[in-house]
C-alpha cells in the first residue's frame, strides 16, 4: 500500500520524504488555508518538487467549465499534479474531459460506493473515500472502502482507491487488510503508526540492562 501524506505543510512533506514514507501528497483548500498559503500555484510547484509521486491539488470552481479551466491550469504546474475534483455532477463531467486529455483526476469528497463507481466510469485515476468523516456520522467508513474495492474488482476498473480522512492507525490497518491501493495520512497519524508503549518499555529495559552489565 502506498502512503500519501495529507498536508500542505512543506516541513511535514520533507520529513516524511526523509523517512522514505512519501509516495505522494494530497492537499485541499482547508489544508492550504491552514498553512496560510497565498501563492497556491507556487506552493503546489514547491510540493511537486519534493516528490515524484502524485500531488493532488483541488479546484475551487464548482461549475464544469470552471473546473476544467482550473484543472488545466493546475495540471500545467508540474507533471505530477493530480487534479482533485469534487464528486458532483459537474465534477463528473469535468472528470471525463480532463481524464480524456490525459490528466490524472482524483475524485474527492466521496461518501458512498456508488459515487466511487461513477468516478471510475468517468475515468478518474483516483477516488478518495472519506472514512473519518463518515465514521463521525455513525457509519463505518472502512466498510465503504471495502465495498468500493469489491466493485472495482468486479469490473476491472483501474481507478485507484485513496483512503482519505484518516483519523487513526486502525484506519490504516483496515485499509491495508482490505487491499486499498493508497492511504493518505496526516503526519500525526504516521507518527502514531510507529509508536507502541511496549517498544518504548522494551528499549528502556535493554538499555538499562546494557548499562548495568557494562558499568
Ligand atoms: C483527502 O484527500 C482530504 O484531503 C482529506 O483526507 C480530508 O480529510 P479530513 O476529514 O481530515 O478533512
Short mmCIF file of C-alpha atoms and ligand atoms in Angstrom, two decimals:
data_model
loop_
_atom_site.label_atom_id
_atom_site.label_comp_id
_atom_site.label_asym_id
_atom_site.label_seq_id
_atom_site.Cartn_x
_atom_site.Cartn_y
_atom_site.Cartn_z
CA UNK A 1 0.00 0.00 0.00
CA UNK A 2 1.33 3.41 -0.95
CA UNK A 3 1.48 6.18 1.65
CA UNK A 4 0.48 9.69 0.67
CA UNK A 5 0.75 12.47 3.22
CA UNK A 6 -2.38 14.54 3.74
CA UNK A 7 -0.96 18.00 4.32
CA UNK A 8 0.11 21.25 2.67
CA UNK A 9 2.90 21.79 5.23
CA UNK A 10 6.28 21.75 3.48
CA UNK A 11 8.24 20.70 6.61
CA UNK A 12 6.00 17.65 7.13
CA UNK A 13 6.33 16.63 3.49
CA UNK A 14 10.13 16.96 3.69
CA UNK A 15 10.27 14.94 6.91
CA UNK A 16 8.04 12.17 5.53
CA UNK A 17 10.23 12.04 2.40
CA UNK A 18 13.29 11.67 4.63
CA UNK A 19 11.80 8.56 6.25
CA UNK A 20 11.00 7.14 2.83
CA UNK A 21 7.25 7.25 3.54
CA UNK A 22 6.29 9.55 0.74
CA UNK A 23 4.60 8.12 -2.30
CA UNK A 24 2.56 11.25 -2.93
CA UNK A 25 0.76 14.19 -1.32
CA UNK A 26 -2.87 15.26 -1.03
CA UNK A 27 -3.85 18.85 -0.36
CA UNK A 28 -7.23 20.52 -0.21
CA UNK A 29 -8.40 24.13 0.22
CA UNK A 30 -8.69 23.75 4.02
CA UNK A 31 -5.15 22.36 4.32
CA UNK A 32 -3.83 25.22 2.14
CA UNK A 33 -5.70 27.76 4.29
CA UNK A 34 -4.24 26.17 7.45
CA UNK A 35 -0.75 26.98 6.10
CA UNK A 36 -1.93 30.48 5.12
CA UNK A 37 -0.85 29.84 1.53
CA UNK A 38 -1.32 32.90 -0.69
CA UNK A 39 0.51 31.77 -3.83
CA UNK A 40 -1.29 28.47 -4.38
CA UNK A 41 0.41 27.68 -7.69
CA UNK A 42 3.87 28.37 -6.28
CA UNK A 43 3.10 26.23 -3.24
CA UNK A 44 1.91 23.31 -5.38
CA UNK A 45 5.06 23.60 -7.52
CA UNK A 46 7.20 23.52 -4.36
CA UNK A 47 5.43 20.38 -3.11
CA UNK A 48 5.72 18.72 -6.53
CA UNK A 49 9.48 19.20 -6.42
CA UNK A 50 9.68 17.22 -3.16
CA UNK A 51 8.21 14.02 -4.55
CA UNK A 52 7.96 12.21 -7.85
CA UNK A 53 4.60 10.81 -6.70
CA UNK A 54 1.25 12.43 -7.46
CA UNK A 55 0.37 15.68 -5.71
CA UNK A 56 -3.36 16.35 -5.53
CA UNK A 57 -4.35 19.99 -6.00
CA UNK A 58 -8.03 20.83 -5.65
CA UNK A 59 -10.11 23.14 -7.82
CA UNK A 60 -12.22 25.89 -6.27
CA UNK A 61 -14.68 26.26 -9.16
CA UNK A 62 -17.95 24.37 -8.87
CA UNK A 63 -19.20 24.50 -12.47
CA UNK A 64 -17.88 22.16 -15.17
CA UNK A 65 -16.27 24.81 -17.39
CA UNK A 66 -14.63 26.50 -14.41
CA UNK A 67 -13.31 23.16 -13.09
CA UNK A 68 -11.90 22.20 -16.49
CA UNK A 69 -10.20 25.58 -16.86
CA UNK A 70 -8.76 25.47 -13.35
CA UNK A 71 -7.83 21.81 -13.72
CA UNK A 72 -5.85 22.54 -16.89
CA UNK A 73 -4.02 25.36 -15.11
CA UNK A 74 -3.17 23.14 -12.13
CA UNK A 75 -2.10 20.23 -14.35
CA UNK A 76 0.32 22.53 -16.18
CA UNK A 77 2.15 23.40 -12.92
CA UNK A 78 4.12 20.14 -12.79
CA UNK A 79 3.99 16.71 -14.45
CA UNK A 80 2.98 15.02 -11.17
CA UNK A 81 -0.08 17.13 -10.37
CA UNK A 82 -3.34 15.20 -9.93
CA UNK A 83 -6.39 17.43 -10.19
CA UNK A 84 -8.85 17.00 -7.36
CA UNK A 85 -12.48 17.41 -8.35
CA UNK A 86 -15.49 17.14 -6.05
CA UNK A 87 -17.90 14.26 -6.63
CA UNK A 88 -20.74 16.33 -8.05
CA UNK A 89 -22.46 16.07 -11.43
CA UNK A 90 -20.40 18.99 -12.85
CA UNK A 91 -17.34 17.40 -11.23
CA UNK A 92 -18.02 14.13 -13.07
CA UNK A 93 -18.42 15.96 -16.38
CA UNK A 94 -15.13 17.79 -15.78
CA UNK A 95 -13.52 14.48 -14.79
CA UNK A 96 -14.49 12.95 -18.11
CA UNK A 97 -12.98 15.89 -20.05
CA UNK A 98 -9.74 16.21 -18.07
CA UNK A 99 -9.17 12.44 -17.93
CA UNK A 100 -9.62 12.20 -21.71
CA UNK A 101 -6.87 14.83 -22.04
CA UNK A 102 -4.54 12.62 -20.02
CA UNK A 103 -4.79 14.49 -16.71
CA UNK A 104 -4.92 12.34 -13.58
CA UNK A 105 -8.11 13.20 -11.70
CA UNK A 106 -8.67 12.47 -8.01
CA UNK A 107 -12.41 12.38 -7.30
CA UNK A 108 -12.76 13.76 -3.79
CA UNK A 109 -15.48 14.06 -1.15
CA UNK A 110 -16.66 10.51 -1.84
CA UNK A 111 -19.02 9.13 0.80
CA UNK A 112 -20.67 6.15 -0.91
CA UNK A 113 -19.61 3.19 -3.08
CA UNK A 114 -21.89 4.27 -5.94
CA UNK A 115 -20.28 7.71 -6.00
CA UNK A 116 -16.95 5.90 -6.40
CA UNK A 117 -18.44 3.81 -9.22
CA UNK A 118 -19.47 7.00 -11.04
CA UNK A 119 -15.97 8.43 -10.65
CA UNK A 120 -14.43 5.25 -12.09
CA UNK A 121 -16.85 5.32 -15.02
CA UNK A 122 -15.88 8.96 -15.63
CA UNK A 123 -12.22 7.96 -16.00
CA UNK A 124 -10.87 9.15 -12.63
CA UNK A 125 -7.35 7.91 -11.90
CA UNK A 126 -8.06 8.04 -8.16
CA UNK A 127 -11.10 8.07 -5.93
CA UNK A 128 -10.95 9.33 -2.36
CA UNK A 129 -13.49 7.87 0.08
CA UNK A 130 -13.51 9.96 3.28
CA UNK A 131 -13.59 7.38 6.07
CA UNK A 132 -13.15 9.56 9.17
CA UNK A 133 -15.94 11.96 8.27
CA UNK A 134 -18.26 9.03 7.56
CA UNK A 135 -17.39 7.38 10.89
CA UNK A 136 -18.39 10.64 12.56
CA UNK A 137 -21.94 10.19 11.19
CA UNK A 138 -22.17 6.74 12.79
CA UNK A 139 -21.48 4.83 9.54
CA UNK A 140 -18.48 2.51 9.17
CA UNK A 141 -16.23 4.41 6.74
CA UNK A 142 -13.93 1.48 6.11
CA UNK A 143 -16.88 -0.71 5.10
CA UNK A 144 -17.44 1.78 2.27
CA UNK A 145 -13.81 1.30 1.17
CA UNK A 146 -14.22 -2.49 1.17
CA UNK A 147 -17.32 -2.16 -0.99
CA UNK A 148 -15.60 0.24 -3.42
CA UNK A 149 -12.71 -2.22 -3.79
CA UNK A 150 -15.14 -5.11 -4.48
CA UNK A 151 -16.96 -3.08 -7.14
CA UNK A 152 -13.69 -2.08 -8.84
CA UNK A 153 -12.50 -5.69 -8.79
CA UNK A 154 -15.84 -6.95 -10.20
CA UNK A 155 -15.48 -4.77 -13.28
CA UNK A 156 -11.71 -4.47 -13.64
CA UNK A 157 -11.60 -0.69 -13.10
CA UNK A 158 -8.05 0.65 -12.90
CA UNK A 159 -9.11 3.62 -10.73
CA UNK A 160 -7.06 3.52 -7.54
CA UNK A 161 -8.61 3.92 -4.11
CA UNK A 162 -7.06 6.54 -1.82
CA UNK A 163 -8.36 6.03 1.71
CA UNK A 164 -8.81 9.62 2.93
CA UNK A 165 -9.93 11.46 6.05
CA UNK A 166 -7.78 9.08 8.08
CA UNK A 167 -8.03 9.67 11.82
CA UNK A 168 -6.05 6.87 13.49
CA UNK A 169 -3.80 3.84 12.85
CA UNK A 170 -6.77 1.46 12.74
CA UNK A 171 -7.93 3.13 9.54
CA UNK A 172 -4.50 2.40 8.04
CA UNK A 173 -4.61 -1.20 9.26
CA UNK A 174 -8.05 -1.81 7.78
CA UNK A 175 -7.04 -0.09 4.54
CA UNK A 176 -4.07 -2.44 4.21
CA UNK A 177 -6.14 -5.53 5.08
CA UNK A 178 -8.78 -4.54 2.53
CA UNK A 179 -6.10 -4.10 -0.15
CA UNK A 180 -6.62 -0.37 -0.73
CA UNK A 181 -4.05 0.98 -3.18
CA UNK A 182 -3.19 4.11 -1.19
CA UNK A 183 -3.81 5.68 2.20
CA UNK A 184 -3.40 9.43 2.58
CA UNK A 185 -2.34 10.02 6.15
CA UNK A 186 -1.90 13.13 8.31
CA UNK A 187 1.63 13.40 9.69
CA UNK A 188 0.45 12.93 13.29
CA UNK A 189 -1.06 9.55 12.37
CA UNK A 190 2.16 8.50 10.58
CA UNK A 191 3.94 9.07 13.91
CA UNK A 192 1.29 7.04 15.74
CA UNK A 193 1.87 4.14 13.35
CA UNK A 194 5.43 3.80 14.61
CA UNK A 195 4.57 4.13 18.29
CA UNK A 196 3.95 1.30 20.74
CA UNK A 197 4.34 1.53 24.54
CA UNK A 198 5.90 -1.95 24.63
CA UNK A 199 8.55 -0.81 22.13
CA UNK A 200 9.43 2.12 24.42
CA UNK A 201 9.42 -0.04 27.55
CA UNK A 202 11.44 -2.78 25.88
CA UNK A 203 14.04 -0.30 24.67
CA UNK A 204 14.36 1.22 28.14
CA UNK A 205 14.93 -2.26 29.62
CA UNK A 206 17.51 -3.23 27.00
CA UNK A 207 19.46 -0.02 27.57
CA UNK A 208 19.26 -0.31 31.40
CA UNK A 209 20.45 -3.94 31.29
CA UNK A 210 23.29 -3.00 28.95
CA UNK A 211 24.34 -0.21 31.30
CA UNK A 212 24.24 -2.49 34.37
CA UNK A 213 26.42 -5.06 32.61
CA UNK A 214 28.94 -2.56 31.32
CA UNK A 215 29.02 -0.31 34.41
C1 LIG B 1 -8.15 13.89 1.14
O1 LIG B 1 -7.54 14.00 0.09
C2 LIG B 1 -8.50 15.00 2.02
O2 LIG B 1 -7.51 16.00 1.97
C3 LIG B 1 -8.60 14.64 3.45
O3 LIG B 1 -8.26 13.33 3.75
C4 LIG B 1 -9.71 15.31 4.17
O4 LIG B 1 -9.93 14.74 5.41
P1 LIG B 1 -10.41 15.50 6.71
O5 LIG B 1 -11.69 14.85 7.09
O6 LIG B 1 -9.32 15.26 7.71
O7 LIG B 1 -10.56 16.97 6.37
#
